[in-house]
Coordinates of C-alpha atoms in Angstrom, one line a residue:
X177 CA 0.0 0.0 0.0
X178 CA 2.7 2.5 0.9
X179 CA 4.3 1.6 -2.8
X180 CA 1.1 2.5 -4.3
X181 CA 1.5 6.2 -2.7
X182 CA -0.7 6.1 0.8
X183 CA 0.4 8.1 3.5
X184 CA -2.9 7.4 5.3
X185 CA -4.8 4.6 6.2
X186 CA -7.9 3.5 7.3
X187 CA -8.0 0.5 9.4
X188 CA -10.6 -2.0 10.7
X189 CA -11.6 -4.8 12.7
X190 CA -14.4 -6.2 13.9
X191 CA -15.8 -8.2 17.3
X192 CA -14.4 -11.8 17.5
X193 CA -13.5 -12.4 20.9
X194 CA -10.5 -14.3 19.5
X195 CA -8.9 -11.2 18.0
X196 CA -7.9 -9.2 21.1
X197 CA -7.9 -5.2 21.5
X198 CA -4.1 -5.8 22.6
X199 CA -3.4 -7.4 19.1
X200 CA -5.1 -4.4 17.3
X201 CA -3.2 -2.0 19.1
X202 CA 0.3 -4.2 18.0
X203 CA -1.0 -4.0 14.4
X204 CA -1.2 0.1 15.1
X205 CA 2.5 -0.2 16.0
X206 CA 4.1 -2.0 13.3
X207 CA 1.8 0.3 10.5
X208 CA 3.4 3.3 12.1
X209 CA 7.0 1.5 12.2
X210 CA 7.1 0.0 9.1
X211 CA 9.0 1.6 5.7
X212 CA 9.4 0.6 2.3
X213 CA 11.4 1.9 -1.0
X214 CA 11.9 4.5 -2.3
X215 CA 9.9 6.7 0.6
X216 CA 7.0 4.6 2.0
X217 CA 5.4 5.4 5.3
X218 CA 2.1 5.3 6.8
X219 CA 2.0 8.7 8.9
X220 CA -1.3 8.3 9.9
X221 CA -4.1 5.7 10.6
X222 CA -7.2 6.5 11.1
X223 CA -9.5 3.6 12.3
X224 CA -13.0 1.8 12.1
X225 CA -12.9 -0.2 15.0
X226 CA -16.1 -1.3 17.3
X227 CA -17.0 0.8 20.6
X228 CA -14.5 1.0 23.4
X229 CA -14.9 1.7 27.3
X230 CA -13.3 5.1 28.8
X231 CA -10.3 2.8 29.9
X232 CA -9.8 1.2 26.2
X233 CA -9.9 4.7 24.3
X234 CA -7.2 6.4 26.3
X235 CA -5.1 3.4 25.6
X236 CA -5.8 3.8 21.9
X237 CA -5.0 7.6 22.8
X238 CA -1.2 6.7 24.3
X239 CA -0.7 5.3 21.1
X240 CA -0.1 8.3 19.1
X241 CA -0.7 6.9 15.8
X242 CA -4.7 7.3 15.4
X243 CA -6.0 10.2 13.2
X244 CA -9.9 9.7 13.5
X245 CA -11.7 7.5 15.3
X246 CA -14.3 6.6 13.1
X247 CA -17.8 4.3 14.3
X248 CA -21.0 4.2 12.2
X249 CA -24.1 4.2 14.0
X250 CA -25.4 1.4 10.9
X251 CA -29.1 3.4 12.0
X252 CA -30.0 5.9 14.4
X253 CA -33.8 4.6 14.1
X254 CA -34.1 2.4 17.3
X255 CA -36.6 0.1 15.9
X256 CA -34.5 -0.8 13.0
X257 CA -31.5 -1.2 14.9
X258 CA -33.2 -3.7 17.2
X259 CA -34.1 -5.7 14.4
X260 CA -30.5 -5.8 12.7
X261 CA -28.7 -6.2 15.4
X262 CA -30.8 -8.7 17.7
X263 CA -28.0 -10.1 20.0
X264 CA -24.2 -9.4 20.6
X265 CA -21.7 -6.4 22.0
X266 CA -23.3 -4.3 18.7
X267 CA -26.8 -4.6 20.1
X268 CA -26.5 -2.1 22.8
X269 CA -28.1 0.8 20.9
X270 CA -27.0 3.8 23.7
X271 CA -23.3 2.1 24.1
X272 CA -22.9 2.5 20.6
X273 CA -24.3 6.1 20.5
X274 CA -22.5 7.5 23.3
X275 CA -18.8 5.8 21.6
X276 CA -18.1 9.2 20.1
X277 CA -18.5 11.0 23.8
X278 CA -15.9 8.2 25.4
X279 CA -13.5 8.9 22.8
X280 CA -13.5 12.6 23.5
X281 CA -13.3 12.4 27.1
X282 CA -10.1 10.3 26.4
X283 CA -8.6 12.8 24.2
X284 CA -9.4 11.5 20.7
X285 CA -10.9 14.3 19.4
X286 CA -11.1 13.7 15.8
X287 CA -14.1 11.6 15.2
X288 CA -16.0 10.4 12.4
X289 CA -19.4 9.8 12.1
X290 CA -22.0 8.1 9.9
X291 CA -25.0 6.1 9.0
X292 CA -25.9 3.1 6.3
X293 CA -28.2 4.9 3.9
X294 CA -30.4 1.7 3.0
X295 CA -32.0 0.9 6.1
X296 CA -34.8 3.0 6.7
X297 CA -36.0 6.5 5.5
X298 CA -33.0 8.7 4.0
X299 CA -34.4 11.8 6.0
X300 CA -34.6 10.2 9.0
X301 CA -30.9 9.4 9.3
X302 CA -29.8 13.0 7.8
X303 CA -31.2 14.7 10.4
X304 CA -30.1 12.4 13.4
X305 CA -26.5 12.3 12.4
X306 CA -26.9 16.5 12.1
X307 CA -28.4 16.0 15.8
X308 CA -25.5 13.8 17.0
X309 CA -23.1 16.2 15.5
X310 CA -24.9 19.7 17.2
X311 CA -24.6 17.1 20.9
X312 CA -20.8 16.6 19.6
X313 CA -19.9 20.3 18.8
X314 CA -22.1 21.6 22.1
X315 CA -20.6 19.4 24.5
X316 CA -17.0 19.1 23.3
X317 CA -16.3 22.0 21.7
X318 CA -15.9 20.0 18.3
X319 CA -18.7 18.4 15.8
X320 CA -17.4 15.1 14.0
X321 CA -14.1 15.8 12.2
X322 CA -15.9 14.0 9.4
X323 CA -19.2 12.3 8.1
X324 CA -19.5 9.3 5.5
X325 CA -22.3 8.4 3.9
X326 CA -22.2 4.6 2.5
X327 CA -25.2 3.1 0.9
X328 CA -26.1 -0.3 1.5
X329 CA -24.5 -2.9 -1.3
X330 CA -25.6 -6.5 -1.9
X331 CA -22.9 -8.7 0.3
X332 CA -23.0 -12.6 0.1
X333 CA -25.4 -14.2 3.0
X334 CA -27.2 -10.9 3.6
X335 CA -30.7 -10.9 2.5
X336 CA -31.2 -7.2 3.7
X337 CA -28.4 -5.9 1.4
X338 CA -29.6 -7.4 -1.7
X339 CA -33.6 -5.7 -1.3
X340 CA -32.7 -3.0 1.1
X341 CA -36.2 -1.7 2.8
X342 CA -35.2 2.3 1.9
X343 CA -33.1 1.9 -0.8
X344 CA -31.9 6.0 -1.8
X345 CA -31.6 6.6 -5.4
X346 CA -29.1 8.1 -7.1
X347 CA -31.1 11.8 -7.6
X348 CA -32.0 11.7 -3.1
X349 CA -28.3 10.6 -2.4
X350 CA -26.8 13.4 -4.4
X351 CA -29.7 15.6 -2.2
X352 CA -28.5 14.1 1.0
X353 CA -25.1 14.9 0.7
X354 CA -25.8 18.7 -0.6
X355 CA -27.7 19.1 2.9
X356 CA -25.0 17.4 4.8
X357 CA -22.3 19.9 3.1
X358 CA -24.7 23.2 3.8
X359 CA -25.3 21.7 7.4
X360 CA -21.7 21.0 8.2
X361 CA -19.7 23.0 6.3
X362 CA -16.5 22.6 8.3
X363 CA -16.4 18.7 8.3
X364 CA -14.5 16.5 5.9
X365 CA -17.5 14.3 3.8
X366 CA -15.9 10.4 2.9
X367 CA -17.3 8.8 -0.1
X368 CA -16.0 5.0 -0.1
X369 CA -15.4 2.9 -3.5
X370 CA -19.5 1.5 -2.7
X371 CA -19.7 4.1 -5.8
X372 CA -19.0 4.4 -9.4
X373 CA -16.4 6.3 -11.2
X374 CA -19.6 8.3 -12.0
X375 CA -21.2 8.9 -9.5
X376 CA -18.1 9.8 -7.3
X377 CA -17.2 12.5 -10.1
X378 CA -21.0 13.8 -9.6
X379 CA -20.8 13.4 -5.7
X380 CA -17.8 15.6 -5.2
X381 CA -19.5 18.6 -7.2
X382 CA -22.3 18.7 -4.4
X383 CA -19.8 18.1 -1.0
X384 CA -17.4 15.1 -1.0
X385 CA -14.3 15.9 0.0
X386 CA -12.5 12.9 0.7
X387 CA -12.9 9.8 -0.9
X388 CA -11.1 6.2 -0.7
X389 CA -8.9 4.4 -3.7
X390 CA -7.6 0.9 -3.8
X391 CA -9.7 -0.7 -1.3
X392 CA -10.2 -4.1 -0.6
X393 CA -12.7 -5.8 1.6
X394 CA -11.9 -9.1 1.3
X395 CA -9.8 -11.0 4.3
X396 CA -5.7 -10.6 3.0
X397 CA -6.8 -8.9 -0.4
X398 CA -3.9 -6.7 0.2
X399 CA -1.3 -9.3 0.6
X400 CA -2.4 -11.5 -2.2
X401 CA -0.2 -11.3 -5.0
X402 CA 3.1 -12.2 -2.8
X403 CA 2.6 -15.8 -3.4
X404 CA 0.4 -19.0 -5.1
X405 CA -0.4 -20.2 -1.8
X406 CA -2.2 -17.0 -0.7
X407 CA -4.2 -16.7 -3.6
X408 CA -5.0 -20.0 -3.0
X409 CA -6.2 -19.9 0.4
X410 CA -8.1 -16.8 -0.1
X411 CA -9.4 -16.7 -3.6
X412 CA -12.6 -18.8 -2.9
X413 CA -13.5 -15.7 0.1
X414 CA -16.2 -13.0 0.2
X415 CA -15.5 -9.5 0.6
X416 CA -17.7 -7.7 3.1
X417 CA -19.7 -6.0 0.3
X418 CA -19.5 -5.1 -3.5
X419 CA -17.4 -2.7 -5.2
X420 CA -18.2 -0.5 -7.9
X421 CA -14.8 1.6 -7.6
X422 CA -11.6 -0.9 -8.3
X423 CA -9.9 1.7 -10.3
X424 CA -6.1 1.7 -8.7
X425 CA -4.8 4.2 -6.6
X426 CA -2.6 6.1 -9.7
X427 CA -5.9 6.1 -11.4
X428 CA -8.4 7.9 -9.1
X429 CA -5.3 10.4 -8.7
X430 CA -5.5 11.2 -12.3
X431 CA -9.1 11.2 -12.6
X432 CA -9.3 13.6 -10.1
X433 CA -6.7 15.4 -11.2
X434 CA -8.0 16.2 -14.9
X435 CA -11.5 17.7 -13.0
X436 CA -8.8 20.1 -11.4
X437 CA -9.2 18.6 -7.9
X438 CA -5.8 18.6 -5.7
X439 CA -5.5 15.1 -4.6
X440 CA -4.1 15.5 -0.8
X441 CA -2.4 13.1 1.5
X442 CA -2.0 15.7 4.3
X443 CA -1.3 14.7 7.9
X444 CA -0.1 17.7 9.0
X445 CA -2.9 18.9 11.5
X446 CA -3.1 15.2 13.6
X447 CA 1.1 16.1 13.8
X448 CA 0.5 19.8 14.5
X449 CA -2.0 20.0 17.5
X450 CA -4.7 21.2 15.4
X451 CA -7.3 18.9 16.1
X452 CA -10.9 18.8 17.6
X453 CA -11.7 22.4 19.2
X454 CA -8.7 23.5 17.9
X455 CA -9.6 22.6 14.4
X456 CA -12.7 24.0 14.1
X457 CA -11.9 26.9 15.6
X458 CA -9.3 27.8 12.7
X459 CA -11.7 26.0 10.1
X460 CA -15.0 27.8 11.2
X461 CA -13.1 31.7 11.0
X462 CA -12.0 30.6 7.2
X463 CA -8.2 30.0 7.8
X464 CA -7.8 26.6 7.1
X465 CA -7.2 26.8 3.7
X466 CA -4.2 28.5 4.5
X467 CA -2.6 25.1 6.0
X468 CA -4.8 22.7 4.3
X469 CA -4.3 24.0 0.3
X470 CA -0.7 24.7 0.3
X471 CA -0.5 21.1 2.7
X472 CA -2.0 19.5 0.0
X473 CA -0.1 21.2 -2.7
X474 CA 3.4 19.8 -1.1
X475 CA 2.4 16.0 -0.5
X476 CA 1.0 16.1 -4.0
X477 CA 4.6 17.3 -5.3
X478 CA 6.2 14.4 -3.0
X479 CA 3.6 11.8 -4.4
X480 CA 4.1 12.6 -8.2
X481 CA 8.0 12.4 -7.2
X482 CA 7.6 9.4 -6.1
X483 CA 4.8 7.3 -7.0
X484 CA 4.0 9.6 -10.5
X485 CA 3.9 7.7 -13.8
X486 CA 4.7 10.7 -16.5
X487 CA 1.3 11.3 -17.4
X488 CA 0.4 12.1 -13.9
X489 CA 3.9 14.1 -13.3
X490 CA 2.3 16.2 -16.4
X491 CA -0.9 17.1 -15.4
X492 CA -0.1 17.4 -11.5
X493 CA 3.1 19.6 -12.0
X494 CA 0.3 21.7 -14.4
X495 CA -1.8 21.7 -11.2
X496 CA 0.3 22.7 -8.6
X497 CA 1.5 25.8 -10.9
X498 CA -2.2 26.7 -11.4
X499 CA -3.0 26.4 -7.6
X500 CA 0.0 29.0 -6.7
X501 CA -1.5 31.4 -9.0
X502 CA -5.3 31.5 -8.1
X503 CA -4.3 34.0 -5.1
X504 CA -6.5 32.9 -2.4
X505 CA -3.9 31.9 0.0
X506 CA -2.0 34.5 2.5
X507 CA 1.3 36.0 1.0
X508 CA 2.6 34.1 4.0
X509 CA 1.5 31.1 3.3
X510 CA 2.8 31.3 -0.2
X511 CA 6.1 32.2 0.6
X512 CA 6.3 29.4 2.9
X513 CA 4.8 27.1 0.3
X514 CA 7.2 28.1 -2.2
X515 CA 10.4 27.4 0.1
X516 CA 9.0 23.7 1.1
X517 CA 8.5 23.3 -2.8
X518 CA 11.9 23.8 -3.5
X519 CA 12.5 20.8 -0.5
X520 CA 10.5 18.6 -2.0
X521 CA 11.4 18.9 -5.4
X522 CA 15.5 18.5 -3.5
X523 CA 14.3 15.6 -2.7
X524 CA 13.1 16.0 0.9
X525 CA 10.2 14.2 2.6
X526 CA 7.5 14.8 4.7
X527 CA 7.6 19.0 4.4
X528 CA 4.1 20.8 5.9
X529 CA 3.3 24.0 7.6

């Protein structure tokens, strides 16, 4: 993954009480240890893991690796929750609901948010997750550092995902998200690989503003081509749900790229302090941009160094040059942008203001 250009990853597990919270936390270490030619490293993980206790979250704190700490609600209707999750750790509706509050009283105050659009009524779900994040932001200081927005795909031995009962077309989805971005203006909007090349285009016109490439969700799909034996042992296995993104990592860069988007693979803020309160303090009085664009700007120089095939060195170099000239960043921070440029392009790593 880090050859393929990722500075930041995602990572998940689920509830089997023979995987232990100890071994996740090991798995955390090595990610944040581990190198690879010419420049790989993982500088941040964000993760997707199920609700902790108080106790748990300050441990996964001390770490100093985690980014956001991400849990989906699935449903904030009670009734349908019941009925999808009828036994197990998961069927504790208010545990689950209150995860987000335990990981800010333990100092994690990046979190993520979200709901499975699919379940019951679209509207319904919009406006508890914009109710969960007004308790977040009142209480803490900080609404959800960001929001996703997945819509229920057909999955092998799931019924539910293959009729859902409030299925959202394609017109209400692109709807949904508008009102997310207008509600919460200041939070970062994930859109997963659940969606086509198409619709992603279409989705980040209306308020996406981060969005997956590359992913797998199938047990050792990244680790399958070092050897027969894997592919073996694996190739018969499920992934958790369908894909209708499997477009490489070089490719959603370009794509993006040619609609003029700056493809980004900041971590500076998580490194820098400015998280939670902090954050939204700088994002909410219109500031941000002045870390975030020319951020972005520098790890996209370091990726196309890099990782860059020559079409992408082509277009992205053509990028960054546009980006310096539209003049909506501080003569500060352009100056400063300028000198890390000249860094990066030296052959430095890991430059950010």
């Amino acid at each position: 993954m880090q050859r393929q250009g990722h500075r930041r990853l995602l990572v998940l597990t689920g509830e089997h009480p023979n995987y232990t919270f100890d071994q996740f936390l090991e798995a955390l270490k090595v990610i944040s240890e581990t190198t690879s030619d010419p420049c790989g490293q993982i500088r941040r993980a964000n993760v997707e893991i199920p609700s902790l206790s108080l106790s748990d979250m300050r441990r996964l704190k001390a770490t100093d690796v985690v980014g956001t700490y991400t849990l989906f609600q699935e449903t904030y209707h009670r009734p349908t929750f019941q009925k999808m999750h009828i036994s197990g750790p998961k069927s504790n509706y208010e545990n689950r609901l209150l995860t987000h509050d335990r990981a800010m009283r333990a100092g994690l105050d990046d979190v993520g948010i979200g709901t499975l659009f699919g379940l019951t009524d679209y509207r319904y779900e919009v406006m508890a997750m914009l109710m969960h994040s007004n308790h977040l932001e009142e209480t803490y200081g900080a609404g959800p550092h960001t929001i996703s927005v997945p819509r229920l795909r057909s999955a092998e031995g799931s019924e539910v995902s293959v009729a859902p009962p409030a299925e959202v077309d394609d017109a209400n989805f692109k709807k949904l998200v508008a009102i997310l971005r207008i509600a919460v203006p200041y939070t970062g909007m994930i859109l997963s690989t659940r969606e086509s090349p198409e619709m992603r285009r279409e989705l980040l016109k209306v308020g996406m503003s981060q969005m997956s490439a590359g992913s797998r969700t199938d047990v050792g799909a990244y680790h399958r081509q070092d050897s027969e034996a894997t592919r073996e042992n694996l190739g018969t296995m499920a992934g958790q749900f369908s894909l209708l993104d499997e477009r490489p990592v070089n490719q959603v860069v370009l794509d993006l790229m040619n609609q003029g988007y700056v493809p980004s693979w900041c971590t500076a803020c998580y490194r820098k302090g400015r998280t939670g309160e902090h954050f939204m303090k700088i994002a909410k009085a219109g500031n941000i941009h002045n870390f975030c664009h020319p951020n972005s700007l520098l790890t996209l120089q370091e990726y196309l160094n890099d990782y860059g095939t020559a079409e992408e060195k082509a277009v992205g170099e053509r990028l960054i040059q546009e980006e310096q000239e539209r003049g909506f960043m501080s003569d500060s921070a352009v100056k400063m942008l300028n000198r890390k440029l000249k860094k990066v392009n030296a052959g430095e790593h890991d430059q950010y203001i």
